[in-house]
Amino acid sequence: MIYKLVCAGDNCFNDLYLKDKDEVIIAIDGGYQVLKDNNIKIDYFFGDFDSLEKSDIESDNVFIYPSVKDDSDFDLAINYLINNLNINKDDVLYVYNATGGRLDHFYAILNTIKKYKDYNIKIFDKNNCIFISDYEM
């Protein structure tokens, strides 16, 4: 299965997105607007509305968190997906719009994918594909 998570950072999603047959689309807070603007059906929404105006979220699975919390919306989403959707090491999680903009958000996302290094999580932008590898030199 392919899971595509769209965050609220610099928008590269429009240039990189290709529809896959068995994809699950996940909006992370402000990433909701990117998906809505592209008329892409959202399967899951995770957020605290700090990057988004409160509106009717069009998704069957909506998870709203308080803005003051210990974990980021991205971390909460990854944790939920892995623990509740039985994601395994053969599944792929593509993350869009997670680079650029705020460095504290980018650093938090890197820490999250490090925490879940046993899973196939890849962060994409126009120039990079970032992932954790066990390769040793």
Short mmCIF file of N, CA, C and O in Angstrom, two decimals:
data_model
loop_
_atom_site.label_atom_id
_atom_site.label_comp_id
_atom_site.label_asym_id
_atom_site.label_seq_id
_atom_site.Cartn_x
_atom_site.Cartn_y
_atom_site.Cartn_z
N MET A 1 0.85 -1.17 0.00
CA MET A 1 0.00 0.00 0.00
C MET A 1 0.89 1.24 0.00
O MET A 1 1.98 1.22 0.55
N ILE A 2 0.41 2.28 -0.59
CA ILE A 2 1.13 3.55 -0.65
C ILE A 2 0.32 4.60 0.11
O ILE A 2 -0.85 4.83 -0.18
N TYR A 3 0.98 5.21 1.08
CA TYR A 3 0.36 6.27 1.88
C TYR A 3 1.04 7.58 1.50
O TYR A 3 2.27 7.68 1.51
N LYS A 4 0.24 8.59 1.17
CA LYS A 4 0.79 9.88 0.77
C LYS A 4 0.33 10.93 1.77
O LYS A 4 -0.87 11.21 1.88
N LEU A 5 1.30 11.49 2.49
CA LEU A 5 1.03 12.48 3.52
C LEU A 5 1.41 13.85 2.99
O LEU A 5 2.53 14.05 2.50
N VAL A 6 0.48 14.79 3.07
CA VAL A 6 0.72 16.13 2.55
C VAL A 6 0.70 17.10 3.72
O VAL A 6 -0.30 17.24 4.42
N CYS A 7 1.85 17.77 3.92
CA CYS A 7 2.02 18.72 5.01
C CYS A 7 1.76 20.15 4.51
O CYS A 7 1.37 20.34 3.36
N ALA A 8 2.05 21.12 5.37
CA ALA A 8 1.72 22.51 5.07
C ALA A 8 2.92 23.35 4.64
O ALA A 8 2.80 24.55 4.51
N GLY A 9 4.09 22.74 4.40
CA GLY A 9 5.27 23.51 4.02
C GLY A 9 5.21 23.99 2.59
O GLY A 9 4.15 23.99 1.95
N ASP A 10 6.38 24.38 2.06
CA ASP A 10 6.45 24.85 0.67
C ASP A 10 5.82 23.81 -0.24
O ASP A 10 6.17 22.63 -0.20
N ASN A 11 4.91 24.25 -1.09
CA ASN A 11 4.12 23.32 -1.89
C ASN A 11 4.88 22.79 -3.11
O ASN A 11 5.06 23.49 -4.09
N CYS A 12 5.33 21.55 -3.01
CA CYS A 12 5.92 20.86 -4.15
C CYS A 12 4.98 19.74 -4.60
O CYS A 12 5.22 19.10 -5.62
N PHE A 13 3.92 19.50 -3.86
CA PHE A 13 2.99 18.41 -4.15
C PHE A 13 2.44 18.50 -5.57
O PHE A 13 2.38 17.52 -6.28
N ASN A 14 2.05 19.71 -5.98
CA ASN A 14 1.45 19.89 -7.30
C ASN A 14 2.37 19.41 -8.41
O ASN A 14 1.92 18.88 -9.42
N ASP A 15 3.68 19.59 -8.24
CA ASP A 15 4.65 19.19 -9.26
C ASP A 15 5.05 17.72 -9.18
O ASP A 15 5.52 17.16 -10.17
N LEU A 16 4.90 17.10 -8.02
CA LEU A 16 5.41 15.75 -7.82
C LEU A 16 4.35 14.66 -7.77
O LEU A 16 4.67 13.48 -7.94
N TYR A 17 3.12 15.02 -7.54
CA TYR A 17 2.08 14.01 -7.32
C TYR A 17 1.74 13.25 -8.59
O TYR A 17 1.48 13.84 -9.64
N LEU A 18 1.76 11.94 -8.47
CA LEU A 18 1.26 11.03 -9.50
C LEU A 18 0.31 10.08 -8.79
O LEU A 18 0.67 9.49 -7.77
N LYS A 19 -0.87 9.91 -9.33
CA LYS A 19 -1.87 9.05 -8.70
C LYS A 19 -1.45 7.59 -8.80
O LYS A 19 -1.03 7.14 -9.85
N ASP A 20 -1.56 6.90 -7.68
CA ASP A 20 -1.30 5.47 -7.64
C ASP A 20 -2.62 4.74 -7.39
O ASP A 20 -3.52 5.28 -6.73
N LYS A 21 -2.72 3.53 -7.89
CA LYS A 21 -3.95 2.75 -7.79
C LYS A 21 -4.40 2.55 -6.35
O LYS A 21 -5.55 2.75 -6.01
N ASP A 22 -3.51 2.13 -5.49
CA ASP A 22 -3.86 1.79 -4.12
C ASP A 22 -3.33 2.81 -3.12
O ASP A 22 -2.77 2.44 -2.10
N GLU A 23 -3.50 4.08 -3.38
CA GLU A 23 -2.97 5.10 -2.48
C GLU A 23 -3.99 5.48 -1.41
O GLU A 23 -5.19 5.41 -1.62
N VAL A 24 -3.44 5.87 -0.26
CA VAL A 24 -4.23 6.43 0.83
C VAL A 24 -3.71 7.84 1.01
O VAL A 24 -2.51 8.06 1.19
N ILE A 25 -4.62 8.83 0.95
CA ILE A 25 -4.22 10.24 1.02
C ILE A 25 -4.48 10.77 2.43
O ILE A 25 -5.59 10.67 2.96
N ILE A 26 -3.42 11.36 3.01
CA ILE A 26 -3.50 11.87 4.37
C ILE A 26 -3.13 13.35 4.37
O ILE A 26 -2.05 13.73 3.90
N ALA A 27 -4.00 14.18 4.91
CA ALA A 27 -3.74 15.61 5.05
C ALA A 27 -3.23 15.86 6.46
O ALA A 27 -3.84 15.44 7.43
N ILE A 28 -2.09 16.54 6.53
CA ILE A 28 -1.54 16.96 7.82
C ILE A 28 -1.77 18.46 7.93
O ILE A 28 -1.13 19.25 7.25
N ASP A 29 -2.73 18.83 8.74
CA ASP A 29 -3.12 20.22 9.01
C ASP A 29 -3.25 21.03 7.71
O ASP A 29 -4.13 20.75 6.91
N GLY A 30 -2.38 22.01 7.46
CA GLY A 30 -2.52 22.88 6.29
C GLY A 30 -2.39 22.16 4.96
O GLY A 30 -2.75 22.72 3.92
N GLY A 31 -1.89 20.93 4.96
CA GLY A 31 -1.85 20.14 3.73
C GLY A 31 -3.24 19.86 3.20
O GLY A 31 -3.42 19.56 2.01
N TYR A 32 -4.23 20.00 4.07
CA TYR A 32 -5.62 19.80 3.66
C TYR A 32 -5.98 20.74 2.50
O TYR A 32 -6.62 20.34 1.53
N GLN A 33 -5.57 21.99 2.62
CA GLN A 33 -5.92 22.98 1.59
C GLN A 33 -5.29 22.64 0.25
O GLN A 33 -5.92 22.80 -0.80
N VAL A 34 -4.06 22.14 0.26
CA VAL A 34 -3.39 21.73 -0.99
C VAL A 34 -4.20 20.63 -1.67
O VAL A 34 -4.45 20.68 -2.87
N LEU A 35 -4.61 19.64 -0.90
CA LEU A 35 -5.37 18.53 -1.46
C LEU A 35 -6.74 18.98 -1.94
O LEU A 35 -7.20 18.59 -3.02
N LYS A 36 -7.39 19.83 -1.15
CA LYS A 36 -8.70 20.34 -1.54
C LYS A 36 -8.61 21.16 -2.83
O LYS A 36 -9.43 21.01 -3.72
N ASP A 37 -7.58 21.99 -2.93
CA ASP A 37 -7.38 22.81 -4.14
C ASP A 37 -7.15 21.96 -5.38
O ASP A 37 -7.41 22.40 -6.49
N ASN A 38 -6.63 20.75 -5.20
CA ASN A 38 -6.37 19.84 -6.31
C ASN A 38 -7.47 18.80 -6.49
O ASN A 38 -7.30 17.86 -7.26
N ASN A 39 -8.57 18.97 -5.77
CA ASN A 39 -9.71 18.05 -5.86
C ASN A 39 -9.32 16.60 -5.63
O ASN A 39 -9.77 15.70 -6.35
N ILE A 40 -8.48 16.38 -4.63
CA ILE A 40 -8.04 15.03 -4.29
C ILE A 40 -8.77 14.60 -3.02
O ILE A 40 -8.74 15.30 -2.01
N LYS A 41 -9.41 13.44 -3.09
CA LYS A 41 -10.16 12.92 -1.94
C LYS A 41 -9.20 12.60 -0.80
O LYS A 41 -8.19 11.92 -0.98
N ILE A 42 -9.55 13.08 0.37
CA ILE A 42 -8.72 12.90 1.56
C ILE A 42 -9.27 11.74 2.38
O ILE A 42 -10.44 11.75 2.76
N ASP A 43 -8.41 10.76 2.64
CA ASP A 43 -8.83 9.60 3.43
C ASP A 43 -8.71 9.85 4.92
O ASP A 43 -9.51 9.35 5.71
N TYR A 44 -7.69 10.62 5.34
CA TYR A 44 -7.46 10.92 6.75
C TYR A 44 -7.01 12.36 6.88
O TYR A 44 -6.27 12.87 6.05
N PHE A 45 -7.46 13.00 7.98
CA PHE A 45 -7.00 14.35 8.32
C PHE A 45 -6.48 14.32 9.75
O PHE A 45 -7.15 13.82 10.65
N PHE A 46 -5.27 14.87 9.94
CA PHE A 46 -4.68 15.02 11.27
C PHE A 46 -4.26 16.47 11.42
O PHE A 46 -3.56 17.00 10.56
N GLY A 47 -4.68 17.13 12.48
CA GLY A 47 -4.24 18.51 12.64
C GLY A 47 -4.82 19.21 13.85
O GLY A 47 -5.71 18.70 14.53
N ASP A 48 -4.29 20.42 14.07
CA ASP A 48 -4.75 21.25 15.17
C ASP A 48 -5.25 22.62 14.69
O ASP A 48 -5.53 23.49 15.49
N PHE A 49 -5.34 22.79 13.39
CA PHE A 49 -5.83 24.01 12.76
C PHE A 49 -4.91 25.21 12.99
O PHE A 49 -5.35 26.33 12.88
N ASP A 50 -3.62 24.99 13.26
CA ASP A 50 -2.73 26.14 13.38
C ASP A 50 -2.26 26.63 12.01
O ASP A 50 -1.74 27.72 11.89
N SER A 51 -2.49 25.84 10.96
CA SER A 51 -2.11 26.24 9.60
C SER A 51 -3.33 26.29 8.69
O SER A 51 -3.20 26.38 7.48
N LEU A 52 -4.50 26.25 9.27
CA LEU A 52 -5.71 26.05 8.48
C LEU A 52 -6.88 26.74 9.15
O LEU A 52 -6.98 26.74 10.37
N GLU A 53 -7.74 27.32 8.37
CA GLU A 53 -8.98 27.87 8.90
C GLU A 53 -9.93 26.74 9.23
O GLU A 53 -10.02 25.76 8.49
N LYS A 54 -10.62 26.86 10.34
CA LYS A 54 -11.59 25.82 10.67
C LYS A 54 -12.72 25.85 9.64
O LYS A 54 -13.30 26.86 9.35
N SER A 55 -12.94 24.70 9.08
CA SER A 55 -14.00 24.56 8.10
C SER A 55 -14.48 23.12 8.16
O SER A 55 -13.99 22.33 8.97
N ASP A 56 -15.40 22.78 7.34
CA ASP A 56 -15.85 21.40 7.29
C ASP A 56 -14.81 20.57 6.57
O ASP A 56 -14.60 20.71 5.38
N ILE A 57 -14.13 19.72 7.32
CA ILE A 57 -13.13 18.84 6.73
C ILE A 57 -13.86 17.71 6.02
O ILE A 57 -14.69 17.03 6.61
N GLU A 58 -13.54 17.54 4.76
CA GLU A 58 -14.19 16.51 3.96
C GLU A 58 -13.36 15.24 4.00
O GLU A 58 -12.52 14.99 3.14
N SER A 59 -13.59 14.44 5.03
CA SER A 59 -12.90 13.16 5.19
C SER A 59 -13.71 12.33 6.18
O SER A 59 -14.37 12.87 7.06
N ASP A 60 -13.66 11.02 6.01
CA ASP A 60 -14.35 10.15 6.95
C ASP A 60 -13.58 9.96 8.24
O ASP A 60 -14.13 9.55 9.25
N ASN A 61 -12.30 10.24 8.22
CA ASN A 61 -11.42 10.00 9.36
C ASN A 61 -10.71 11.29 9.74
O ASN A 61 -9.70 11.64 9.15
N VAL A 62 -11.25 11.99 10.71
CA VAL A 62 -10.74 13.30 11.13
C VAL A 62 -10.23 13.20 12.56
O VAL A 62 -10.96 12.76 13.45
N PHE A 63 -8.97 13.61 12.74
CA PHE A 63 -8.36 13.58 14.06
C PHE A 63 -7.87 14.99 14.37
O PHE A 63 -6.90 15.46 13.78
N ILE A 64 -8.56 15.66 15.28
CA ILE A 64 -8.23 17.04 15.64
C ILE A 64 -7.58 17.03 17.02
O ILE A 64 -8.08 16.42 17.96
N TYR A 65 -6.44 17.72 17.10
CA TYR A 65 -5.65 17.77 18.33
C TYR A 65 -5.59 19.19 18.86
O TYR A 65 -5.73 20.14 18.10
N PRO A 66 -5.31 19.34 20.15
CA PRO A 66 -5.10 20.70 20.68
C PRO A 66 -3.82 21.29 20.11
O PRO A 66 -2.89 20.55 19.74
N SER A 67 -3.76 22.61 20.01
CA SER A 67 -2.57 23.24 19.44
C SER A 67 -1.37 23.13 20.38
O SER A 67 -0.23 23.14 19.93
N VAL A 68 -1.61 23.03 21.67
CA VAL A 68 -0.51 22.84 22.63
C VAL A 68 -0.46 21.35 22.97
O VAL A 68 -1.39 20.81 23.59
N LYS A 69 0.63 20.70 22.52
CA LYS A 69 0.78 19.26 22.73
C LYS A 69 2.26 18.91 22.65
O LYS A 69 3.07 19.71 22.23
N ASP A 70 2.59 17.70 23.06
CA ASP A 70 3.99 17.27 23.07
C ASP A 70 4.50 16.82 21.71
O ASP A 70 5.69 16.88 21.44
N ASP A 71 3.62 16.32 20.86
CA ASP A 71 4.02 15.79 19.56
C ASP A 71 3.46 16.65 18.43
O ASP A 71 2.42 17.28 18.57
N SER A 72 4.15 16.63 17.30
CA SER A 72 3.66 17.37 16.14
C SER A 72 2.48 16.64 15.50
O SER A 72 2.28 15.44 15.74
N ASP A 73 1.74 17.35 14.67
CA ASP A 73 0.63 16.72 13.93
C ASP A 73 1.16 15.58 13.08
O ASP A 73 0.54 14.52 12.97
N PHE A 74 2.33 15.78 12.47
CA PHE A 74 2.95 14.74 11.64
C PHE A 74 3.27 13.51 12.47
O PHE A 74 2.96 12.38 12.07
N ASP A 75 3.88 13.70 13.64
CA ASP A 75 4.23 12.57 14.50
C ASP A 75 2.97 11.82 14.95
O ASP A 75 2.93 10.59 14.92
N LEU A 76 1.94 12.55 15.32
CA LEU A 76 0.69 11.92 15.73
C LEU A 76 0.07 11.12 14.57
O LEU A 76 -0.45 10.03 14.78
N ALA A 77 0.17 11.66 13.37
CA ALA A 77 -0.38 10.97 12.20
C ALA A 77 0.39 9.68 11.92
O ALA A 77 -0.22 8.62 11.74
N ILE A 78 1.72 9.75 11.90
CA ILE A 78 2.54 8.56 11.65
C ILE A 78 2.27 7.50 12.71
O ILE A 78 2.08 6.32 12.41
N ASN A 79 2.24 7.92 13.96
CA ASN A 79 1.98 7.00 15.06
C ASN A 79 0.63 6.31 14.88
O ASN A 79 0.51 5.09 15.02
N TYR A 80 -0.40 7.09 14.55
CA TYR A 80 -1.72 6.51 14.35
C TYR A 80 -1.72 5.52 13.18
O TYR A 80 -2.24 4.41 13.29
N LEU A 81 -1.15 5.92 12.07
CA LEU A 81 -1.16 5.07 10.88
C LEU A 81 -0.44 3.75 11.13
O LEU A 81 -0.95 2.69 10.77
N ILE A 82 0.71 3.81 11.76
CA ILE A 82 1.47 2.58 12.01
C ILE A 82 0.76 1.68 13.01
O ILE A 82 0.69 0.46 12.84
N ASN A 83 0.19 2.27 14.04
CA ASN A 83 -0.43 1.46 15.09
C ASN A 83 -1.86 1.03 14.81
O ASN A 83 -2.35 0.10 15.45
N ASN A 84 -2.53 1.69 13.88
CA ASN A 84 -3.94 1.37 13.64
C ASN A 84 -4.26 0.84 12.25
O ASN A 84 -5.32 0.25 12.05
N LEU A 85 -3.39 1.06 11.29
CA LEU A 85 -3.65 0.59 9.93
C LEU A 85 -2.77 -0.59 9.55
O LEU A 85 -2.74 -1.00 8.40
N ASN A 86 -2.04 -1.10 10.52
CA ASN A 86 -1.17 -2.25 10.28
C ASN A 86 -0.20 -2.03 9.13
O ASN A 86 0.01 -2.91 8.30
N ILE A 87 0.38 -0.85 9.08
CA ILE A 87 1.41 -0.57 8.08
C ILE A 87 2.60 -1.47 8.36
O ILE A 87 3.01 -1.65 9.50
N ASN A 88 3.13 -2.06 7.29
CA ASN A 88 4.29 -2.92 7.46
C ASN A 88 5.46 -2.40 6.64
O ASN A 88 5.35 -1.37 5.97
N LYS A 89 6.56 -3.11 6.67
CA LYS A 89 7.79 -2.63 6.02
C LYS A 89 7.72 -2.65 4.51
O LYS A 89 8.54 -2.03 3.84
N ASP A 90 6.73 -3.32 3.93
CA ASP A 90 6.56 -3.31 2.48
C ASP A 90 5.75 -2.12 1.99
O ASP A 90 5.75 -1.79 0.82
N ASP A 91 5.03 -1.49 2.90
CA ASP A 91 4.25 -0.30 2.56
C ASP A 91 5.19 0.90 2.43
O ASP A 91 6.28 0.91 2.99
N VAL A 92 4.76 1.89 1.67
CA VAL A 92 5.56 3.10 1.46
C VAL A 92 4.77 4.30 1.94
O VAL A 92 3.58 4.42 1.64
N LEU A 93 5.44 5.17 2.68
CA LEU A 93 4.84 6.43 3.11
C LEU A 93 5.61 7.56 2.45
O LEU A 93 6.79 7.76 2.73
N TYR A 94 4.95 8.26 1.52
CA TYR A 94 5.55 9.41 0.85
C TYR A 94 5.08 10.68 1.56
O TYR A 94 3.88 10.84 1.80
N VAL A 95 6.01 11.57 1.86
CA VAL A 95 5.70 12.80 2.57
C VAL A 95 6.02 13.98 1.66
O VAL A 95 7.14 14.10 1.17
N TYR A 96 5.03 14.82 1.45
CA TYR A 96 5.17 16.00 0.59
C TYR A 96 5.04 17.27 1.43
O TYR A 96 4.35 17.30 2.44
N ASN A 97 5.66 18.33 0.96
CA ASN A 97 5.56 19.67 1.56
C ASN A 97 6.10 19.72 2.98
O ASN A 97 5.62 20.48 3.81
N ALA A 98 7.11 18.91 3.27
CA ALA A 98 7.68 18.88 4.61
C ALA A 98 9.02 19.60 4.69
O ALA A 98 9.56 19.76 5.77
N THR A 99 9.56 20.02 3.56
CA THR A 99 10.82 20.76 3.56
C THR A 99 10.54 22.21 3.23
O THR A 99 9.46 22.56 2.79
N GLY A 100 11.51 23.05 3.43
CA GLY A 100 11.31 24.48 3.18
C GLY A 100 10.52 25.09 4.31
O GLY A 100 10.03 24.41 5.21
N GLY A 101 10.43 26.39 4.30
CA GLY A 101 9.66 27.04 5.36
C GLY A 101 10.36 26.94 6.70
O GLY A 101 11.54 27.22 6.83
N ARG A 102 9.64 26.49 7.70
CA ARG A 102 10.14 26.48 9.07
C ARG A 102 11.09 25.32 9.34
O ARG A 102 10.73 24.16 9.20
N LEU A 103 12.31 25.64 9.74
CA LEU A 103 13.30 24.62 10.02
C LEU A 103 12.94 23.78 11.24
O LEU A 103 13.26 22.60 11.29
N ASP A 104 12.25 24.37 12.22
CA ASP A 104 11.86 23.58 13.40
C ASP A 104 10.88 22.48 13.01
O ASP A 104 10.96 21.36 13.52
N HIS A 105 9.99 22.76 12.07
CA HIS A 105 9.06 21.72 11.59
C HIS A 105 9.80 20.63 10.83
O HIS A 105 9.55 19.44 11.01
N PHE A 106 10.73 21.04 9.98
CA PHE A 106 11.51 20.08 9.20
C PHE A 106 12.34 19.20 10.13
O PHE A 106 12.38 17.97 9.97
N TYR A 107 12.97 19.79 11.12
CA TYR A 107 13.77 19.02 12.07
C TYR A 107 12.89 18.04 12.84
O TYR A 107 13.28 16.89 13.06
N ALA A 108 11.72 18.45 13.23
CA ALA A 108 10.79 17.56 13.95
C ALA A 108 10.40 16.38 13.05
O ALA A 108 10.32 15.23 13.52
N ILE A 109 10.18 16.63 11.78
CA ILE A 109 9.81 15.56 10.86
C ILE A 109 10.98 14.59 10.68
O ILE A 109 10.78 13.37 10.66
N LEU A 110 12.20 15.10 10.58
CA LEU A 110 13.36 14.22 10.49
C LEU A 110 13.48 13.33 11.74
O LEU A 110 13.78 12.13 11.64
N ASN A 111 13.23 13.91 12.90
CA ASN A 111 13.26 13.12 14.13
C ASN A 111 12.17 12.05 14.14
O ASN A 111 12.38 10.95 14.64
N THR A 112 11.03 12.37 13.58
CA THR A 112 9.94 11.39 13.51
C THR A 112 10.31 10.23 12.60
O THR A 112 10.12 9.07 12.97
N ILE A 113 10.85 10.53 11.41
CA ILE A 113 11.17 9.41 10.53
C ILE A 113 12.34 8.59 11.09
O ILE A 113 12.43 7.40 10.84
N LYS A 114 13.20 9.23 11.86
CA LYS A 114 14.27 8.48 12.53
C LYS A 114 13.67 7.53 13.56
O LYS A 114 14.09 6.38 13.69
N LYS A 115 12.67 8.01 14.29
CA LYS A 115 12.02 7.18 15.31
C LYS A 115 11.35 5.96 14.68
O LYS A 115 11.31 4.89 15.27
N TYR A 116 10.84 6.12 13.46
CA TYR A 116 10.18 5.03 12.75
C TYR A 116 11.05 4.51 11.60
O TYR A 116 10.57 4.23 10.52
N LYS A 117 12.36 4.39 11.85
CA LYS A 117 13.33 4.03 10.82
C LYS A 117 13.10 2.65 10.23
O LYS A 117 13.59 2.35 9.14
N ASP A 118 12.34 1.81 10.90
CA ASP A 118 12.07 0.47 10.37
C ASP A 118 10.99 0.47 9.30
O ASP A 118 10.70 -0.57 8.72
N TYR A 119 10.41 1.63 9.06
CA TYR A 119 9.36 1.75 8.05
C TYR A 119 9.90 2.52 6.86
O TYR A 119 10.86 3.27 6.96
N ASN A 120 9.26 2.35 5.72
CA ASN A 120 9.70 2.94 4.47
C ASN A 120 9.05 4.32 4.30
O ASN A 120 8.05 4.46 3.60
N ILE A 121 9.64 5.33 4.96
CA ILE A 121 9.12 6.70 4.92
C ILE A 121 10.09 7.54 4.10
O ILE A 121 11.29 7.57 4.37
N LYS A 122 9.55 8.23 3.09
CA LYS A 122 10.38 9.06 2.21
C LYS A 122 9.79 10.46 2.12
O LYS A 122 8.61 10.63 1.85
N ILE A 123 10.64 11.45 2.33
CA ILE A 123 10.26 12.86 2.22
C ILE A 123 10.71 13.35 0.85
O ILE A 123 11.89 13.21 0.49
N PHE A 124 9.78 13.94 0.11
CA PHE A 124 10.09 14.43 -1.23
C PHE A 124 9.93 15.94 -1.34
O PHE A 124 9.03 16.52 -0.75
N ASP A 125 10.83 16.55 -2.09
CA ASP A 125 10.60 17.89 -2.61
C ASP A 125 11.17 17.89 -4.03
O ASP A 125 11.54 16.84 -4.56
N LYS A 126 11.22 19.04 -4.66
CA LYS A 126 11.64 19.09 -6.07
C LYS A 126 13.08 18.64 -6.29
O LYS A 126 13.44 18.21 -7.39
N ASN A 127 13.92 18.72 -5.25
CA ASN A 127 15.33 18.42 -5.41
C ASN A 127 15.83 17.24 -4.59
O ASN A 127 16.99 16.84 -4.73
N ASN A 128 15.00 16.70 -3.70
CA ASN A 128 15.50 15.72 -2.75
C ASN A 128 14.52 14.58 -2.50
O ASN A 128 13.31 14.76 -2.61
N CYS A 129 15.09 13.45 -2.11
CA CYS A 129 14.34 12.34 -1.53
C CYS A 129 15.11 11.98 -0.26
O CYS A 129 16.27 11.57 -0.32
N ILE A 130 14.49 12.17 0.88
CA ILE A 130 15.15 11.98 2.17
C ILE A 130 14.53 10.79 2.87
O ILE A 130 13.31 10.66 2.95
N PHE A 131 15.38 9.90 3.36
CA PHE A 131 14.91 8.73 4.09
C PHE A 131 16.01 8.26 5.02
O PHE A 131 17.17 8.67 4.90
N ILE A 132 15.66 7.41 5.98
CA ILE A 132 16.62 6.84 6.91
C ILE A 132 17.08 5.50 6.38
O ILE A 132 16.29 4.68 5.96
N SER A 133 18.40 5.29 6.39
CA SER A 133 18.98 4.05 5.89
C SER A 133 19.83 3.41 6.99
O SER A 133 20.46 4.11 7.77
N ASP A 134 19.86 2.11 7.00
CA ASP A 134 20.73 1.37 7.92
C ASP A 134 22.10 1.10 7.32
O ASP A 134 22.93 0.45 7.93
N TYR A 135 22.33 1.62 6.12
CA TYR A 135 23.59 1.39 5.43
C TYR A 135 24.75 1.97 6.24
O TYR A 135 24.70 3.11 6.71
N GLU A 136 25.79 1.19 6.44
CA GLU A 136 26.97 1.66 7.14
C GLU A 136 28.15 1.62 6.19
O GLU A 136 28.32 0.70 5.43
N MET A 137 28.99 2.63 6.29
CA MET A 137 30.17 2.70 5.43
C MET A 137 31.36 2.02 6.10
O MET A 137 31.52 1.95 7.23
#
